[in-house]
Amino acid sequence: MDPIGIISILIFFGTLFGSIKGWIPQRVLPIQVALLAAAALIGILAFLSGKEIHASSFVSATTLHPITAVIAGFIFAGALKASGGFDAATDFVRRISRTPLGIPFAVVLLVNLPTIFAMPCGRIWVSPLMPIALMLGYEVAKERGNPTLPALVVFGLVVNAAASCGPSLIGGIGVLGEGMGRYGTGSFSNPQSIAIVVITVVTMALLRFVFAVAGPSEPDHGDDLPQRRAIPEHGYFSFILFVVGLAVTVVIQPPVPIQTILVFLTVVVMIIARLSVADLLDGILLHPLTAMISGFIVAGALVASGGFDVLLAGLDYLALHTPLGYIGVALLLIYLPIVFPMPCGRIIAVSLIPGVLMFGERLAAVLGRPPLQAVLLISFILSAAASCGPSPIGGIGCLGEGNMGLKGYVSGRPQALGIFLGVPVAALVVSFTGLSQSAFTVSFSVISICVSVLCGLATNVLLGFKVYHPGGILGGALVGALLIVF
Amino acid sequence: MTKDRSTLRILVLLAVLFVLVFICLKQVRSQYPGEYPKILPEIGGTFSFQADRIEIVLTEQPKSGVVFVFAYDEGNNFLGILKPVTDRKVVLGRGDLADVRAPVKGQEVGEPVFLKRMDRYAEKIDIFEKVVQAHDRGGRYGVQRCLHPVCTKCVDACKTVISSGDLAIVMGVQKGGFILPEFSKGKCPRCGRCFTDCPTGSIERSPGRQH
Amino acid sequence: MKRHFLIINTCGIVLAVGFLIYLCASALYSGYPWSLICYYCKKCNAPCVVGIDPQGFIASSYSNDPNVSMYVTNGRLPLGRAMEVDPSMVVQAEDGKKLSAAAMKRKGVDPGREVLTYRMRAKEAAQLCLSCGACEKACPIGLPISAIVKDLREHGVFRGK
């Protein structure tokens, strides 16, 4: 094993761990700068050891697609906010929650929306839907007298959005795995979607019964409460445009980049609502973007120094020479992204998928079951996709914590546990139904609706309603049906 | 009189429009003043069977530097492996696994399946064995310079010009098992895109004469 | 946060944003600014019979470096030829292990023996590309990947140079 590779991996994990644990205080060195420093150190070490290090090593390891998609998503979120789209959406959801189907229906639909219309980065949905999640959460908390319920709704949305880049057919991580492993396009989406619904409800259950995260008793809107000002018509228009635009993009998958579509929608909203460019800036969050960029730079440094090769060689050694064996190491590999969560799952996924494919092939050969490679790959991809939720370094969970005014990385553990328990669902679905490029199969349809209805029932209980409340049941059934259609 | 004049004006205008459209269409037609394509006969090769290898000597060095060595199995599936050619020689060794499999029904080739997937094979088919078996039972095997079913550039180029679906070039299975483009002169607009786009030189330009 | 940490950290963030701008400028300079819109979905990878990962051409173009390493997992060439082209090219041994061409030669493998490739530089991968266009057809946004391959194959450099 290359000693430089070993040192570079240690530097990387040390930086990550140190930042998470607080040994590198964020008020001294925020994680982005710490990662940049680590990348510089790794680069210098590799250069001094005689390896060829060029700027292109870092640049070629950068996946621009999620970064530009998130920028475009944030810009559109800024336009939505300035045009009153958030207020309109909140009003719309409030009206749904006042129907006989009630809050459970609204919650089930809201928290699963990012997976139904899966985007290449979950932040595209989280930004505009966060105020709605907060509103719903505080309403149900007031109704049920339980201050932990806002966290349920908010972090249910967060973990669902985080994982949603897995099944996204518009440049999601699942498609990346399908392409590299030469599986049928879209064949990884179905099992992941079902597992994400389970991950969402398990995370919500953990937040309700185990971690009991309670935020402030009331949201802090300042003077900007939605009910204190009239919602302009163009607010409703821009929100409908947002939902319909993204839904149509997911269905049709036009040969136009999603970034172009989002920018086009932004321009339309700007014209209708007479917004200026300055109005758009409100939606841009620089922290997750810079964290993603730093992560990709470090990934480039690790590729150049041979760090990832060392990681895979290490796993190989563990499989052959320790009691863990291939199965134990396979589990370790699947959950590696959760153990070391990055602000974008692609940072680890792109570098490790070839290793996962190779390992999966060996696992399949050792156990005599060829489908095991696909099972391992899908599980790894889902874990990597979802890992940006609990990531304390610019992950989507930080968005939720910030909006709720929570201190510390309180949502990390429930999300990580939820992902830990939910990922095997994807593995089970693949084992039983196999891979299919179409969602319109009997087996997938039945599983999708049944699992979603069960999750709806669980949501009823979690929100303090009766288990047979029609809101959760119908919400679950609708989610299951929409997962098949979209 | 006024009514007649206005009618006359309308008729003149229509006539002018008609002439303009006629000229424009003629312009469009004459955008393809090029030659017809010529489908070259397949590259020939002499097979020399040995215990653990087959040496193939080709009649010429292919333009792309690679050839498809193929054999048909009992189920009439086309099995192919892409092999580099050095000084007109190709060596197929025991243990060389097929890269692609395509079902063949009559003269039509079905959707190809790529057997090599990154680090693994979806299905391991020893192409050496298949060629030997085909040779022994008098089945079809050989080498071809055309890279179909992997490459469909000629057909795709034709589709960009002819939108009706009645293409001038289609792929067909020949008597010896070769998959070659088949050309219909009457449907060809002589746009020249097929032989311009062909990466292997299986299609060339043919100035006024048809192969 | 103390003032000197503020300065250091602000510079760090500016560097991160500057890296993004450098990436965009690099793509522009290489002559293929459209490479920035690649989805990185690897749909182009699946239909390549030579095992080329065409996204590697995209990455090399927006890095403006034809020496970026990329996967070519089903190319075949004699070991001697691999040595001539790039001794550090990663090839696959019979037991599945990945070694450099130089390491294979040191192990005593005959230079005339055909080896399966695994990873090589983009400019060499362009030589193995069949120009069949299957990757372009598979690309969901129709990126003209063959334009990069053509320039690398004919000139060894990108259009911008």
mmCIF file of N, CA and C in Angstrom, chain A residues 3-47:
data_model
loop_
_atom_site.group_PDB
_atom_site.id
_atom_site.type_symbol
_atom_site.label_atom_id
_atom_site.label_comp_id
_atom_site.label_asym_id
_atom_site.label_seq_id
_atom_site.Cartn_x
_atom_site.Cartn_y
_atom_site.Cartn_z
ATOM 1 N N PRO A 3 2.289 4.551 1.004
ATOM 2 C CA PRO A 3 2.258 5.302 2.270
ATOM 3 C C PRO A 3 1.636 6.685 2.139
ATOM 4 N N ILE A 4 1.857 7.323 0.972
ATOM 5 C CA ILE A 4 1.259 8.652 0.766
ATOM 6 C C ILE A 4 -0.260 8.533 0.732
ATOM 7 N N GLY A 5 -0.741 7.475 0.111
ATOM 8 C CA GLY A 5 -2.179 7.241 0.086
ATOM 9 C C GLY A 5 -2.735 7.069 1.483
ATOM 10 N N ILE A 6 -2.016 6.320 2.316
ATOM 11 C CA ILE A 6 -2.472 6.083 3.693
ATOM 12 C C ILE A 6 -2.496 7.401 4.467
ATOM 13 N N ILE A 7 -1.412 8.174 4.332
ATOM 14 C CA ILE A 7 -1.341 9.452 5.059
ATOM 15 C C ILE A 7 -2.455 10.388 4.593
ATOM 16 N N SER A 8 -2.699 10.415 3.292
ATOM 17 C CA SER A 8 -3.714 11.352 2.785
ATOM 18 C C SER A 8 -5.104 10.958 3.279
ATOM 19 N N ILE A 9 -5.379 9.661 3.330
ATOM 20 C CA ILE A 9 -6.683 9.227 3.862
ATOM 21 C C ILE A 9 -6.801 9.597 5.331
ATOM 22 N N LEU A 10 -5.696 9.439 6.077
ATOM 23 C CA LEU A 10 -5.733 9.786 7.503
ATOM 24 C C LEU A 10 -5.957 11.287 7.692
ATOM 25 N N ILE A 11 -5.300 12.085 6.849
ATOM 26 C CA ILE A 11 -5.480 13.543 6.938
ATOM 27 C C ILE A 11 -6.945 13.897 6.675
ATOM 28 N N PHE A 12 -7.500 13.292 5.635
ATOM 29 C CA PHE A 12 -8.887 13.578 5.270
ATOM 30 C C PHE A 12 -9.847 13.199 6.386
ATOM 31 N N PHE A 13 -9.747 11.961 6.857
ATOM 32 C CA PHE A 13 -10.676 11.510 7.902
ATOM 33 C C PHE A 13 -10.441 12.269 9.206
ATOM 34 N N GLY A 14 -9.164 12.595 9.444
ATOM 35 C CA GLY A 14 -8.854 13.360 10.659
ATOM 36 C C GLY A 14 -9.510 14.733 10.630
ATOM 37 N N THR A 15 -9.433 15.378 9.473
ATOM 38 C CA THR A 15 -10.047 16.709 9.329
ATOM 39 C C THR A 15 -11.557 16.624 9.524
ATOM 40 N N LEU A 16 -12.135 15.623 8.890
ATOM 41 C CA LEU A 16 -13.583 15.443 8.978
ATOM 42 C C LEU A 16 -14.009 15.197 10.426
ATOM 43 N N PHE A 17 -13.335 14.234 11.020
ATOM 44 C CA PHE A 17 -13.672 13.833 12.384
ATOM 45 C C PHE A 17 -13.449 14.985 13.350
ATOM 46 N N GLY A 18 -12.315 15.677 13.153
ATOM 47 C CA GLY A 18 -11.994 16.800 14.027
ATOM 48 C C GLY A 18 -13.032 17.900 13.953
ATOM 49 N N SER A 19 -13.520 18.166 12.761
ATOM 50 C CA SER A 19 -14.539 19.210 12.596
ATOM 51 C C SER A 19 -15.856 18.787 13.210
ATOM 52 N N ILE A 20 -16.220 17.501 12.985
ATOM 53 C CA ILE A 20 -17.484 17.001 13.531
ATOM 54 C C ILE A 20 -17.456 17.036 15.061
ATOM 55 N N LYS A 21 -16.315 16.612 15.618
ATOM 56 C CA LYS A 21 -16.218 16.505 17.080
ATOM 57 C C LYS A 21 -15.982 17.850 17.750
ATOM 58 N N GLY A 22 -15.611 18.848 16.943
ATOM 59 C CA GLY A 22 -15.355 20.164 17.528
ATOM 60 C C GLY A 22 -13.909 20.366 17.946
ATOM 61 N N TRP A 23 -13.052 19.377 17.634
ATOM 62 C CA TRP A 23 -11.635 19.578 17.978
ATOM 63 C C TRP A 23 -11.037 20.679 17.104
ATOM 64 N N ILE A 24 -11.541 20.806 15.886
ATOM 65 C CA ILE A 24 -11.207 21.968 15.057
ATOM 66 C C ILE A 24 -12.415 22.891 15.178
ATOM 67 N N PRO A 25 -12.343 23.897 16.065
ATOM 68 C CA PRO A 25 -13.531 24.728 16.311
ATOM 69 C C PRO A 25 -13.961 25.436 15.032
ATOM 70 N N GLN A 26 -15.266 25.445 14.798
ATOM 71 C CA GLN A 26 -15.782 26.071 13.589
ATOM 72 C C GLN A 26 -15.579 27.580 13.605
ATOM 73 N N ARG A 27 -15.469 28.180 14.815
ATOM 74 C CA ARG A 27 -15.263 29.626 14.854
ATOM 75 C C ARG A 27 -13.795 29.969 14.548
ATOM 76 N N VAL A 28 -12.932 28.960 14.511
ATOM 77 C CA VAL A 28 -11.530 29.179 14.127
ATOM 78 C C VAL A 28 -11.358 28.813 12.660
ATOM 79 N N LEU A 29 -11.810 27.616 12.304
ATOM 80 C CA LEU A 29 -11.624 27.118 10.941
ATOM 81 C C LEU A 29 -12.904 26.386 10.517
ATOM 82 N N PRO A 30 -13.772 27.061 9.763
ATOM 83 C CA PRO A 30 -14.985 26.362 9.300
ATOM 84 C C PRO A 30 -14.597 25.168 8.433
ATOM 85 N N ILE A 31 -15.496 24.255 8.289
ATOM 86 C CA ILE A 31 -15.187 22.983 7.633
ATOM 87 C C ILE A 31 -14.683 23.190 6.202
ATOM 88 N N GLN A 32 -15.229 24.194 5.494
ATOM 89 C CA GLN A 32 -14.802 24.385 4.106
ATOM 90 C C GLN A 32 -13.306 24.697 4.059
ATOM 91 N N VAL A 33 -12.891 25.605 4.933
ATOM 92 C CA VAL A 33 -11.498 26.019 4.927
ATOM 93 C C VAL A 33 -10.623 24.879 5.448
ATOM 94 N N ALA A 34 -11.137 24.136 6.429
ATOM 95 C CA ALA A 34 -10.383 22.983 6.951
ATOM 96 C C ALA A 34 -10.158 21.954 5.836
ATOM 97 N N LEU A 35 -11.195 21.707 5.045
ATOM 98 C CA LEU A 35 -11.060 20.738 3.943
ATOM 99 C C LEU A 35 -10.097 21.256 2.878
ATOM 100 N N LEU A 36 -10.171 22.557 2.606
ATOM 101 C CA LEU A 36 -9.237 23.131 1.632
ATOM 102 C C LEU A 36 -7.808 22.986 2.130
ATOM 103 N N ALA A 37 -7.621 23.243 3.423
ATOM 104 C CA ALA A 37 -6.277 23.095 4.005
ATOM 105 C C ALA A 37 -5.812 21.646 3.904
ATOM 106 N N ALA A 38 -6.739 20.712 4.182
ATOM 107 C CA ALA A 38 -6.398 19.287 4.067
ATOM 108 C C ALA A 38 -6.026 18.951 2.631
ATOM 109 N N ALA A 39 -6.792 19.478 1.679
ATOM 110 C CA ALA A 39 -6.501 19.209 0.267
ATOM 111 C C ALA A 39 -5.136 19.756 -0.106
ATOM 112 N N ALA A 40 -4.817 20.955 0.380
ATOM 113 C CA ALA A 40 -3.513 21.556 0.079
ATOM 114 C C ALA A 40 -2.391 20.702 0.671
ATOM 115 N N LEU A 41 -2.592 20.249 1.901
ATOM 116 C CA LEU A 41 -1.570 19.426 2.579
ATOM 117 C C LEU A 41 -1.351 18.109 1.834
ATOM 118 N N ILE A 42 -2.452 17.482 1.436
ATOM 119 C CA ILE A 42 -2.360 16.209 0.697
ATOM 120 C C ILE A 42 -1.653 16.435 -0.632
ATOM 121 N N GLY A 43 -2.015 17.535 -1.312
ATOM 122 C CA GLY A 43 -1.393 17.845 -2.593
ATOM 123 C C GLY A 43 0.110 18.061 -2.454
ATOM 124 N N ILE A 44 0.489 18.789 -1.411
ATOM 125 C CA ILE A 44 1.916 19.071 -1.197
ATOM 126 C C ILE A 44 2.670 17.775 -0.902
ATOM 127 N N LEU A 45 2.095 16.943 -0.042
ATOM 128 C CA LEU A 45 2.738 15.660 0.296
ATOM 129 C C LEU A 45 2.917 14.798 -0.957
ATOM 130 N N ALA A 46 1.861 14.736 -1.752
ATOM 131 C CA ALA A 46 1.923 13.907 -2.960
ATOM 132 C C ALA A 46 2.977 14.452 -3.922
ATOM 133 N N PHE A 47 3.041 15.779 -4.028
ATOM 134 C CA PHE A 47 4.026 16.413 -4.917
ATOM 135 C C PHE A 47 5.440 16.115 -4.443
#
